[in-house]
Amino acid sequence: MTTKKFTQLGTICIAVFLPILIMEGIVLYKTGISDDPKFIILSLVWILIFLCLLTFYKMTIRIDNNSISFKFGIGWFGKTFPLSEIESCEAVRNHWLAGIGIRWLGNGWLYNVSGLKAIELRFKNKKSVVRLGSNKPDEICETLRTNLQKP
């Protein structure tokens, strides 16, 4: 099997951070470069928001013959799980309070950039679960189950 890739845009992150970046960029441009502490703080905030946007604007899940992995944004953060460690995959719906980003849910971790749909991975040797947000959870679970059944 070739590698299957599923990408979801972080629409909430883009909708919130992009207008803020544009407005702050305009303010920074109009004020000009200076040694004023307000300018320095505003510049640092702009850089922090820009880095958050680069990190959480999308999430990509990849499934191949040996593993399932995910990466956020431009790839600074992600994880890989060997298929040999996975017991099951189930399409689930997150509670709206779970939010987006990286969260501890009490029984495992949630990695999400948008929406309430996700896949839940259960492991053979762990009690904790991993939830990966996706707009195509049924398709991802079906692909993963197919690969888990292979010897």
PDB file of C-alpha atoms in Angstrom:
ATOM      1  CA  MET A   1       0.000   0.000   0.000  1.00  0.00           C
ATOM      2  CA  THR A   2       1.151   3.506  -0.672  1.00  0.00           C
ATOM      3  CA  THR A   3       1.049   6.103   2.039  1.00  0.00           C
ATOM      4  CA  LYS A   4      -2.381   7.671   2.542  1.00  0.00           C
ATOM      5  CA  LYS A   5      -2.454  11.288   3.641  1.00  0.00           C
ATOM      6  CA  PHE A   6      -5.371  13.159   5.231  1.00  0.00           C
ATOM      7  CA  THR A   7      -5.069  16.916   5.793  1.00  0.00           C
ATOM      8  CA  GLN A   8      -7.433  19.161   7.715  1.00  0.00           C
ATOM      9  CA  LEU A   9      -7.165  22.948   7.733  1.00  0.00           C
ATOM     10  CA  GLY A  10      -7.317  24.706  11.085  1.00  0.00           C
ATOM     11  CA  THR A  11     -10.056  27.088  10.016  1.00  0.00           C
ATOM     12  CA  ILE A  12     -10.592  28.488  13.516  1.00  0.00           C
ATOM     13  CA  CYS A  13      -6.886  29.193  13.951  1.00  0.00           C
ATOM     14  CA  ILE A  14      -6.677  30.845  10.538  1.00  0.00           C
ATOM     15  CA  ALA A  15      -9.869  32.858  11.097  1.00  0.00           C
ATOM     16  CA  VAL A  16      -8.631  34.177  14.450  1.00  0.00           C
ATOM     17  CA  PHE A  17      -4.886  34.620  13.958  1.00  0.00           C
ATOM     18  CA  LEU A  18      -4.704  35.904  10.375  1.00  0.00           C
ATOM     19  CA  PRO A  19      -6.802  39.080  10.927  1.00  0.00           C
ATOM     20  CA  ILE A  20      -4.854  39.813  14.124  1.00  0.00           C
ATOM     21  CA  LEU A  21      -1.561  39.417  12.249  1.00  0.00           C
ATOM     22  CA  ILE A  22      -2.739  41.734   9.482  1.00  0.00           C
ATOM     23  CA  MET A  23      -3.996  44.413  11.901  1.00  0.00           C
ATOM     24  CA  GLU A  24      -0.857  44.235  14.043  1.00  0.00           C
ATOM     25  CA  GLY A  25       1.302  44.314  10.910  1.00  0.00           C
ATOM     26  CA  ILE A  26      -0.415  47.514   9.767  1.00  0.00           C
ATOM     27  CA  VAL A  27       0.088  49.109  13.191  1.00  0.00           C
ATOM     28  CA  LEU A  28       3.756  48.074  13.221  1.00  0.00           C
ATOM     29  CA  TYR A  29       4.268  49.434   9.700  1.00  0.00           C
ATOM     30  CA  LYS A  30       2.608  52.773  10.508  1.00  0.00           C
ATOM     31  CA  THR A  31       4.511  53.278  13.762  1.00  0.00           C
ATOM     32  CA  GLY A  32       7.875  52.540  12.150  1.00  0.00           C
ATOM     33  CA  ILE A  33      10.863  50.844  13.699  1.00  0.00           C
ATOM     34  CA  SER A  34      11.838  52.305  17.042  1.00  0.00           C
ATOM     35  CA  ASP A  35      13.344  51.446  20.415  1.00  0.00           C
ATOM     36  CA  ASP A  36      10.031  52.200  22.120  1.00  0.00           C
ATOM     37  CA  PRO A  37       9.075  49.340  24.513  1.00  0.00           C
ATOM     38  CA  LYS A  38       5.538  49.332  23.059  1.00  0.00           C
ATOM     39  CA  PHE A  39       6.930  48.654  19.592  1.00  0.00           C
ATOM     40  CA  ILE A  40       9.174  45.862  20.890  1.00  0.00           C
ATOM     41  CA  ILE A  41       6.341  44.191  22.812  1.00  0.00           C
ATOM     42  CA  LEU A  42       3.965  44.472  19.844  1.00  0.00           C
ATOM     43  CA  SER A  43       6.654  42.987  17.588  1.00  0.00           C
ATOM     44  CA  LEU A  44       7.194  40.057  19.946  1.00  0.00           C
ATOM     45  CA  VAL A  45       3.436  39.430  20.138  1.00  0.00           C
ATOM     46  CA  TRP A  46       3.233  39.527  16.325  1.00  0.00           C
ATOM     47  CA  ILE A  47       6.067  36.951  16.087  1.00  0.00           C
ATOM     48  CA  LEU A  48       4.383  34.697  18.680  1.00  0.00           C
ATOM     49  CA  ILE A  49       1.031  34.780  16.856  1.00  0.00           C
ATOM     50  CA  PHE A  50       2.786  34.151  13.525  1.00  0.00           C
ATOM     51  CA  LEU A  51       4.538  31.087  15.002  1.00  0.00           C
ATOM     52  CA  CYS A  52       1.217  29.812  16.386  1.00  0.00           C
ATOM     53  CA  LEU A  53      -0.368  30.214  12.955  1.00  0.00           C
ATOM     54  CA  LEU A  54       2.499  28.329  11.282  1.00  0.00           C
ATOM     55  CA  THR A  55       2.172  25.551  13.844  1.00  0.00           C
ATOM     56  CA  PHE A  56      -1.622  25.076  13.908  1.00  0.00           C
ATOM     57  CA  TYR A  57      -2.932  26.104  10.477  1.00  0.00           C
ATOM     58  CA  LYS A  58      -3.327  22.433   9.477  1.00  0.00           C
ATOM     59  CA  MET A  59      -2.869  18.879  10.687  1.00  0.00           C
ATOM     60  CA  THR A  60      -1.810  16.027   8.429  1.00  0.00           C
ATOM     61  CA  ILE A  61      -2.341  12.370   9.280  1.00  0.00           C
ATOM     62  CA  ARG A  62      -0.336   9.774   7.319  1.00  0.00           C
ATOM     63  CA  ILE A  63      -0.917   6.040   7.285  1.00  0.00           C
ATOM     64  CA  ASP A  64       1.497   3.570   5.734  1.00  0.00           C
ATOM     65  CA  ASN A  65       2.102  -0.164   6.093  1.00  0.00           C
ATOM     66  CA  ASN A  66       3.965   0.235   9.391  1.00  0.00           C
ATOM     67  CA  SER A  67       2.676   3.311  11.192  1.00  0.00           C
ATOM     68  CA  ILE A  68       0.224   6.150  11.613  1.00  0.00           C
ATOM     69  CA  SER A  69       1.684   9.590  12.161  1.00  0.00           C
ATOM     70  CA  PHE A  70       0.523  13.173  12.384  1.00  0.00           C
ATOM     71  CA  LYS A  71       2.166  16.557  12.045  1.00  0.00           C
ATOM     72  CA  PHE A  72       0.901  20.030  12.820  1.00  0.00           C
ATOM     73  CA  GLY A  73       1.378  22.922  10.423  1.00  0.00           C
ATOM     74  CA  ILE A  74       4.784  23.061   8.796  1.00  0.00           C
ATOM     75  CA  GLY A  75       5.911  19.985  10.716  1.00  0.00           C
ATOM     76  CA  TRP A  76       7.489  21.314  13.899  1.00  0.00           C
ATOM     77  CA  PHE A  77       5.410  18.997  16.060  1.00  0.00           C
ATOM     78  CA  GLY A  78       4.022  15.532  15.494  1.00  0.00           C
ATOM     79  CA  LYS A  79       4.137  11.907  16.569  1.00  0.00           C
ATOM     80  CA  THR A  80       4.343   8.462  15.038  1.00  0.00           C
ATOM     81  CA  PHE A  81       2.658   5.324  16.341  1.00  0.00           C
ATOM     82  CA  PRO A  82       3.668   1.872  15.036  1.00  0.00           C
ATOM     83  CA  LEU A  83       0.679  -0.150  13.807  1.00  0.00           C
ATOM     84  CA  SER A  84       1.933  -3.092  15.878  1.00  0.00           C
ATOM     85  CA  GLU A  85       1.044  -1.133  19.052  1.00  0.00           C
ATOM     86  CA  ILE A  86      -2.488  -0.147  17.979  1.00  0.00           C
ATOM     87  CA  GLU A  87      -5.417  -2.262  19.133  1.00  0.00           C
ATOM     88  CA  SER A  88      -8.291  -0.338  17.552  1.00  0.00           C
ATOM     89  CA  CYS A  89      -9.449   2.831  15.839  1.00  0.00           C
ATOM     90  CA  GLU A  90     -12.871   4.395  16.271  1.00  0.00           C
ATOM     91  CA  ALA A  91     -14.503   7.516  14.837  1.00  0.00           C
ATOM     92  CA  VAL A  92     -15.591   9.721  17.754  1.00  0.00           C
ATOM     93  CA  ARG A  93     -17.044  13.159  18.425  1.00  0.00           C
ATOM     94  CA  ASN A  94     -15.268  15.441  20.880  1.00  0.00           C
ATOM     95  CA  HIS A  95     -17.140  17.565  23.372  1.00  0.00           C
ATOM     96  CA  TRP A  96     -17.078  21.218  22.312  1.00  0.00           C
ATOM     97  CA  LEU A  97     -15.260  22.128  25.531  1.00  0.00           C
ATOM     98  CA  ALA A  98     -12.290  19.970  24.443  1.00  0.00           C
ATOM     99  CA  GLY A  99     -11.419  22.745  22.010  1.00  0.00           C
ATOM    100  CA  ILE A 100      -8.533  22.819  19.579  1.00  0.00           C
ATOM    101  CA  GLY A 101      -4.804  22.402  20.043  1.00  0.00           C
ATOM    102  CA  ILE A 102      -3.168  19.846  22.300  1.00  0.00           C
ATOM    103  CA  ARG A 103      -5.215  18.797  25.328  1.00  0.00           C
ATOM    104  CA  TRP A 104      -5.186  16.178  28.082  1.00  0.00           C
ATOM    105  CA  LEU A 105      -8.682  14.655  28.260  1.00  0.00           C
ATOM    106  CA  GLY A 106      -8.317  12.623  31.432  1.00  0.00           C
ATOM    107  CA  ASN A 107      -7.947   9.292  29.623  1.00  0.00           C
ATOM    108  CA  GLY A 108      -5.519  10.416  26.929  1.00  0.00           C
ATOM    109  CA  TRP A 109      -4.395  13.187  24.595  1.00  0.00           C
ATOM    110  CA  LEU A 110      -6.339  15.133  21.982  1.00  0.00           C
ATOM    111  CA  TYR A 111      -4.537  16.705  19.013  1.00  0.00           C
ATOM    112  CA  ASN A 112      -6.923  18.887  17.022  1.00  0.00           C
ATOM    113  CA  VAL A 113      -6.916  21.934  14.736  1.00  0.00           C
ATOM    114  CA  SER A 114     -10.602  22.265  13.847  1.00  0.00           C
ATOM    115  CA  GLY A 115     -14.038  20.786  14.436  1.00  0.00           C
ATOM    116  CA  LEU A 116     -15.414  18.134  16.758  1.00  0.00           C
ATOM    117  CA  LYS A 117     -14.779  14.941  14.750  1.00  0.00           C
ATOM    118  CA  ALA A 118     -11.786  12.759  15.565  1.00  0.00           C
ATOM    119  CA  ILE A 119     -10.387   9.258  15.569  1.00  0.00           C
ATOM    120  CA  GLU A 120      -9.604   7.538  18.830  1.00  0.00           C
ATOM    121  CA  LEU A 121      -6.651   5.167  18.895  1.00  0.00           C
ATOM    122  CA  ARG A 122      -6.522   2.489  21.580  1.00  0.00           C
ATOM    123  CA  PHE A 123      -3.255   0.729  22.258  1.00  0.00           C
ATOM    124  CA  LYS A 124      -2.426  -2.861  23.177  1.00  0.00           C
ATOM    125  CA  ASN A 125      -0.107  -2.046  26.095  1.00  0.00           C
ATOM    126  CA  LYS A 126      -1.440   1.335  27.299  1.00  0.00           C
ATOM    127  CA  LYS A 127      -4.598   2.386  29.087  1.00  0.00           C
ATOM    128  CA  SER A 128      -4.465   5.912  27.667  1.00  0.00           C
ATOM    129  CA  VAL A 129      -5.897   6.785  24.263  1.00  0.00           C
ATOM    130  CA  VAL A 130      -4.938   9.266  21.562  1.00  0.00           C
ATOM    131  CA  ARG A 131      -7.516  11.321  19.696  1.00  0.00           C
ATOM    132  CA  LEU A 132      -6.586  12.921  16.389  1.00  0.00           C
ATOM    133  CA  GLY A 133      -8.975  15.534  15.040  1.00  0.00           C
ATOM    134  CA  SER A 134     -10.064  14.994  11.450  1.00  0.00           C
ATOM    135  CA  ASN A 135     -12.812  15.918   9.029  1.00  0.00           C
ATOM    136  CA  LYS A 136     -12.673  12.333   7.629  1.00  0.00           C
ATOM    137  CA  PRO A 137     -12.615  10.044  10.704  1.00  0.00           C
ATOM    138  CA  ASP A 138     -14.547   7.162   9.109  1.00  0.00           C
ATOM    139  CA  GLU A 139     -12.219   7.029   6.098  1.00  0.00           C
ATOM    140  CA  ILE A 140      -9.107   7.159   8.290  1.00  0.00           C
ATOM    141  CA  CYS A 141     -10.365   4.394  10.588  1.00  0.00           C
ATOM    142  CA  GLU A 142     -11.279   2.201   7.612  1.00  0.00           C
ATOM    143  CA  THR A 143      -7.798   2.660   6.121  1.00  0.00           C
ATOM    144  CA  LEU A 144      -6.194   1.945   9.469  1.00  0.00           C
ATOM    145  CA  ARG A 145      -8.327  -1.164  10.111  1.00  0.00           C
ATOM    146  CA  THR A 146      -7.374  -2.504   6.671  1.00  0.00           C
ATOM    147  CA  ASN A 147      -3.682  -2.089   7.522  1.00  0.00           C
ATOM    148  CA  LEU A 148      -4.105  -3.598  11.002  1.00  0.00           C
ATOM    149  CA  GLN A 149      -5.591  -6.774   9.525  1.00  0.00           C
ATOM    150  CA  LYS A 150      -2.583  -7.380   7.279  1.00  0.00           C
ATOM    151  CA  PRO A 151      -0.122  -9.968   8.672  1.00  0.00           C
TER     152      PRO A 151
END
